[in-house]
């Protein structure tokens, strides 16, 4: 369609020009902008304010501008502001033929209005013209220089103009103006519709505006690039692949370089790990070479257009890095469209309270301080939550499987920490594969987020989002996973899975921020916490429970976790010494001893006489490491000696069939009460129904069930390993025997079952007193909460 204005005489008098300035919190930059319009022959000046909280409105009114307040009941967009501005201009000056749009952070170059008006007068088919926009302080920060290079567009016919442009009023009215629904990229969208109606857009070889980007932080530049990707996706969504060509190209390039190529490389490397591990690095090498070639191509193109080679190389590096931010913007637009959730205002400018945004020296120092660095295991934390001590403290708890019947002590710890005023969000990597019988565990399950139940698609999207928004940190975490997985029993493939889980956890922490992340056990849950921190998540810590950890991690991995952690908790002196052994001496100041605690219900239990029946109780997961077969062999020998032992076996597990076979072979099956998993009250009842507790483990930390048994005035027989002798002492609080020794266990059982009630209760009282002194769950939880508060305040 040919525009109706085409029949206008090219020799008519000078067209009347009005100006529309839009802004939000521009402050002194707005004052400079409006002052620059004072020398131009303008019919009227309209300033559209988008909810500024500074003195922008007062500055505009003082300079004689007509102020339009954008309706706050709808989301702010530049498109809405420009539409409101030109419509107000039509009412103020109905004969206005040309509109000079100007962003509030720009200063109009003297002579531009005349140059633009003259060019529009020569060709009636021209709808809009724009000139050279320059950055005010291009050398202040690398981000300002990038803007200056970005705005150096080719002279001649243009596909689109930017926010600063001289546009015919008639063209605006015929096209309906800007599209109010566009969050960003409204100018290219308008220009596309104008060209569809037969109009043309042109870039003149003339200075137009001086822009004050004041981008002093990497984060501001990154947000600007996310906004650019969102704008391109919005245009593609509106006009398809045959719409705004450079926007279509931007979407394709961003997805190719930041999504498809890295994803393909990751998949190829993972496949190589499974079949030809020595080939695993090759895909990454090829990707690096491809990126290097792209960098050279971009830099050469800028040099060919007259840019300084040093600036051209900087431009190339940031242009390639911007692909990740742009791809995030693209995905954000697609995701919002799919859910029907349009984005809000996408700001990237510094707030007016930021110091001297247009001061080159201060901007340069600020940029240097904020230039992104590759994160390491001890990388500084990108805050996901406030860190002031006066704010409520929220902690994330991360466990491999939670809640779990054998982890009732952890539930008590959480309850104790909650009682101090600390808020806790629970995260479990996977759901426990056993029934929950305790009502407390059932309640905890409803309050726990299970990461791996979010689905493979959400995990993949979380990885992709992290790659796009935190590329340097992701590469650092990837290098970390590759390094500590090298000598790990589970290998590198598992650590890549842990990295994916960390990306997913990070997304949850972004939606509901925490000031600290705490993992229980030093295995994969602590590894996920480590990777989450490296990706920019909160400070983390973990609780180290026992020597069994060395079966599933390497000393190198444990050392890396300790080094990166804010603090590390050991539940026993034995565990504390193990941490000292496998950490650098410089990190010993991070180690803390906080014991597992016993429920108040057990501590408050009154002393009761033991039953006359020779019943012993064993509470543990039915696993080879717990030594159940040794216990059965010892009981069989006691039967041969004339004793009448009975066993309450509380717990369940994969080893139960083997235990049942041994019990039948020894003729003990009928002497055993097979209880399975019980609630806390059920365990209490079984302990009180027995004379003592027995658990001849091969490997342990310090079982909480021992503390519960002693608190109920029932002595304990166990093995002389790890932290157990710290609580169980021969002839004082119980008996300890060499692990795996049936004969020594028989001796201990014979002695315990032969004691009269008073002698047995004397030992029981000593044990109860030791538990009260060292293992009060409320006191230990308060100590842990104090550490959380200290880390949050730091």
JSON list of C-alpha atoms in Angstrom, two decimals, residues 660-743:
[
{"chain": "A", "resi": 660, "resn": "UNK", "atom": "CA", "xyz": [15.80, -64.34, 58.10]},
{"chain": "A", "resi": 661, "resn": "UNK", "atom": "CA", "xyz": [17.70, -67.24, 56.49]},
{"chain": "A", "resi": 662, "resn": "UNK", "atom": "CA", "xyz": [20.42, -67.08, 59.15]},
{"chain": "A", "resi": 663, "resn": "UNK", "atom": "CA", "xyz": [17.82, -66.88, 61.92]},
{"chain": "A", "resi": 664, "resn": "UNK", "atom": "CA", "xyz": [16.04, -70.00, 60.61]},
{"chain": "A", "resi": 665, "resn": "UNK", "atom": "CA", "xyz": [19.34, -71.85, 60.21]},
{"chain": "A", "resi": 666, "resn": "UNK", "atom": "CA", "xyz": [20.28, -71.07, 63.81]},
{"chain": "A", "resi": 667, "resn": "UNK", "atom": "CA", "xyz": [16.84, -71.87, 65.17]},
{"chain": "A", "resi": 668, "resn": "UNK", "atom": "CA", "xyz": [16.32, -68.29, 66.34]},
{"chain": "A", "resi": 669, "resn": "UNK", "atom": "CA", "xyz": [13.47, -67.22, 64.07]},
{"chain": "A", "resi": 670, "resn": "UNK", "atom": "CA", "xyz": [10.77, -67.71, 66.73]},
{"chain": "A", "resi": 671, "resn": "UNK", "atom": "CA", "xyz": [12.84, -65.79, 69.27]},
{"chain": "A", "resi": 672, "resn": "UNK", "atom": "CA", "xyz": [12.77, -62.68, 67.10]},
{"chain": "A", "resi": 673, "resn": "UNK", "atom": "CA", "xyz": [10.00, -60.08, 66.99]},
{"chain": "A", "resi": 674, "resn": "UNK", "atom": "CA", "xyz": [10.18, -58.72, 63.42]},
{"chain": "A", "resi": 675, "resn": "UNK", "atom": "CA", "xyz": [8.91, -55.17, 64.03]},
{"chain": "A", "resi": 676, "resn": "UNK", "atom": "CA", "xyz": [9.80, -53.44, 60.78]},
{"chain": "A", "resi": 677, "resn": "UNK", "atom": "CA", "xyz": [9.89, -49.66, 60.86]},
{"chain": "A", "resi": 678, "resn": "UNK", "atom": "CA", "xyz": [8.13, -48.07, 63.81]},
{"chain": "A", "resi": 679, "resn": "UNK", "atom": "CA", "xyz": [7.15, -44.54, 64.77]},
{"chain": "A", "resi": 680, "resn": "UNK", "atom": "CA", "xyz": [9.09, -42.73, 67.48]},
{"chain": "A", "resi": 681, "resn": "UNK", "atom": "CA", "xyz": [6.59, -43.90, 70.09]},
{"chain": "A", "resi": 682, "resn": "UNK", "atom": "CA", "xyz": [6.83, -47.45, 68.79]},
{"chain": "A", "resi": 683, "resn": "UNK", "atom": "CA", "xyz": [10.63, -47.44, 69.10]},
{"chain": "A", "resi": 684, "resn": "UNK", "atom": "CA", "xyz": [10.31, -46.05, 72.63]},
{"chain": "A", "resi": 685, "resn": "UNK", "atom": "CA", "xyz": [7.96, -48.87, 73.62]},
{"chain": "A", "resi": 686, "resn": "UNK", "atom": "CA", "xyz": [10.25, -51.57, 72.23]},
{"chain": "A", "resi": 687, "resn": "UNK", "atom": "CA", "xyz": [13.28, -50.11, 74.02]},
{"chain": "A", "resi": 688, "resn": "UNK", "atom": "CA", "xyz": [11.41, -49.98, 77.34]},
{"chain": "A", "resi": 689, "resn": "UNK", "atom": "CA", "xyz": [10.29, -53.59, 76.83]},
{"chain": "A", "resi": 690, "resn": "UNK", "atom": "CA", "xyz": [13.95, -54.71, 76.64]},
{"chain": "A", "resi": 691, "resn": "UNK", "atom": "CA", "xyz": [16.78, -54.99, 79.14]},
{"chain": "A", "resi": 692, "resn": "UNK", "atom": "CA", "xyz": [19.35, -53.43, 76.81]},
{"chain": "A", "resi": 693, "resn": "UNK", "atom": "CA", "xyz": [20.08, -52.38, 73.23]},
{"chain": "A", "resi": 694, "resn": "UNK", "atom": "CA", "xyz": [22.57, -54.18, 70.98]},
{"chain": "A", "resi": 695, "resn": "UNK", "atom": "CA", "xyz": [24.01, -53.00, 67.64]},
{"chain": "A", "resi": 696, "resn": "UNK", "atom": "CA", "xyz": [27.32, -54.64, 66.62]},
{"chain": "A", "resi": 697, "resn": "UNK", "atom": "CA", "xyz": [27.98, -52.40, 63.58]},
{"chain": "A", "resi": 698, "resn": "UNK", "atom": "CA", "xyz": [31.03, -52.69, 61.38]},
{"chain": "A", "resi": 699, "resn": "UNK", "atom": "CA", "xyz": [30.90, -48.99, 60.51]},
{"chain": "A", "resi": 700, "resn": "UNK", "atom": "CA", "xyz": [29.05, -46.13, 62.23]},
{"chain": "A", "resi": 701, "resn": "UNK", "atom": "CA", "xyz": [29.16, -42.53, 63.23]},
{"chain": "A", "resi": 702, "resn": "UNK", "atom": "CA", "xyz": [27.33, -42.24, 66.53]},
{"chain": "A", "resi": 703, "resn": "UNK", "atom": "CA", "xyz": [23.78, -43.63, 66.28]},
{"chain": "A", "resi": 704, "resn": "UNK", "atom": "CA", "xyz": [21.11, -41.41, 67.79]},
{"chain": "A", "resi": 705, "resn": "UNK", "atom": "CA", "xyz": [19.19, -44.50, 68.84]},
{"chain": "A", "resi": 706, "resn": "UNK", "atom": "CA", "xyz": [21.96, -45.15, 71.41]},
{"chain": "A", "resi": 707, "resn": "UNK", "atom": "CA", "xyz": [21.21, -41.77, 72.98]},
{"chain": "A", "resi": 708, "resn": "UNK", "atom": "CA", "xyz": [17.51, -42.58, 73.05]},
{"chain": "A", "resi": 709, "resn": "UNK", "atom": "CA", "xyz": [18.13, -45.96, 74.68]},
{"chain": "A", "resi": 710, "resn": "UNK", "atom": "CA", "xyz": [20.37, -44.45, 77.37]},
{"chain": "A", "resi": 711, "resn": "UNK", "atom": "CA", "xyz": [17.86, -41.66, 78.00]},
{"chain": "A", "resi": 712, "resn": "UNK", "atom": "CA", "xyz": [15.26, -44.40, 78.62]},
{"chain": "A", "resi": 713, "resn": "UNK", "atom": "CA", "xyz": [17.67, -46.03, 81.11]},
{"chain": "A", "resi": 714, "resn": "UNK", "atom": "CA", "xyz": [18.59, -48.99, 78.91]},
{"chain": "A", "resi": 715, "resn": "UNK", "atom": "CA", "xyz": [22.33, -49.67, 78.53]},
{"chain": "A", "resi": 716, "resn": "UNK", "atom": "CA", "xyz": [23.90, -50.26, 75.11]},
{"chain": "A", "resi": 717, "resn": "UNK", "atom": "CA", "xyz": [26.23, -52.90, 73.70]},
{"chain": "A", "resi": 718, "resn": "UNK", "atom": "CA", "xyz": [28.04, -51.91, 70.52]},
{"chain": "A", "resi": 719, "resn": "UNK", "atom": "CA", "xyz": [31.41, -51.99, 68.80]},
{"chain": "A", "resi": 720, "resn": "UNK", "atom": "CA", "xyz": [34.56, -50.04, 69.45]},
{"chain": "A", "resi": 721, "resn": "UNK", "atom": "CA", "xyz": [34.49, -47.95, 66.27]},
{"chain": "A", "resi": 722, "resn": "UNK", "atom": "CA", "xyz": [34.29, -44.27, 65.21]},
{"chain": "A", "resi": 723, "resn": "UNK", "atom": "CA", "xyz": [32.46, -42.03, 67.69]},
{"chain": "A", "resi": 724, "resn": "UNK", "atom": "CA", "xyz": [30.69, -44.78, 69.66]},
{"chain": "A", "resi": 725, "resn": "UNK", "atom": "CA", "xyz": [33.28, -44.98, 72.52]},
{"chain": "A", "resi": 726, "resn": "UNK", "atom": "CA", "xyz": [32.71, -41.26, 73.14]},
{"chain": "A", "resi": 727, "resn": "UNK", "atom": "CA", "xyz": [29.30, -42.19, 74.60]},
{"chain": "A", "resi": 728, "resn": "UNK", "atom": "CA", "xyz": [29.39, -45.92, 75.33]},
{"chain": "A", "resi": 729, "resn": "UNK", "atom": "CA", "xyz": [32.03, -46.77, 77.93]},
{"chain": "A", "resi": 730, "resn": "UNK", "atom": "CA", "xyz": [32.65, -50.26, 79.32]},
{"chain": "A", "resi": 731, "resn": "UNK", "atom": "CA", "xyz": [30.96, -50.88, 82.68]},
{"chain": "A", "resi": 732, "resn": "UNK", "atom": "CA", "xyz": [29.92, -47.21, 82.82]},
{"chain": "A", "resi": 733, "resn": "UNK", "atom": "CA", "xyz": [27.24, -46.55, 80.20]},
{"chain": "A", "resi": 734, "resn": "UNK", "atom": "CA", "xyz": [27.36, -49.92, 78.43]},
{"chain": "A", "resi": 735, "resn": "UNK", "atom": "CA", "xyz": [29.79, -52.23, 76.70]},
{"chain": "A", "resi": 736, "resn": "UNK", "atom": "CA", "xyz": [31.91, -51.88, 73.55]},
{"chain": "A", "resi": 737, "resn": "UNK", "atom": "CA", "xyz": [33.50, -54.84, 71.79]},
{"chain": "A", "resi": 738, "resn": "UNK", "atom": "CA", "xyz": [35.72, -55.30, 68.75]},
{"chain": "A", "resi": 739, "resn": "UNK", "atom": "CA", "xyz": [33.75, -55.11, 65.53]},
{"chain": "A", "resi": 740, "resn": "UNK", "atom": "CA", "xyz": [33.08, -58.50, 63.94]},
{"chain": "A", "resi": 741, "resn": "UNK", "atom": "CA", "xyz": [34.02, -60.51, 67.04]},
{"chain": "A", "resi": 742, "resn": "UNK", "atom": "CA", "xyz": [31.27, -62.98, 67.95]},
{"chain": "A", "resi": 743, "resn": "UNK", "atom": "CA", "xyz": [33.10, -64.20, 71.06]}
]
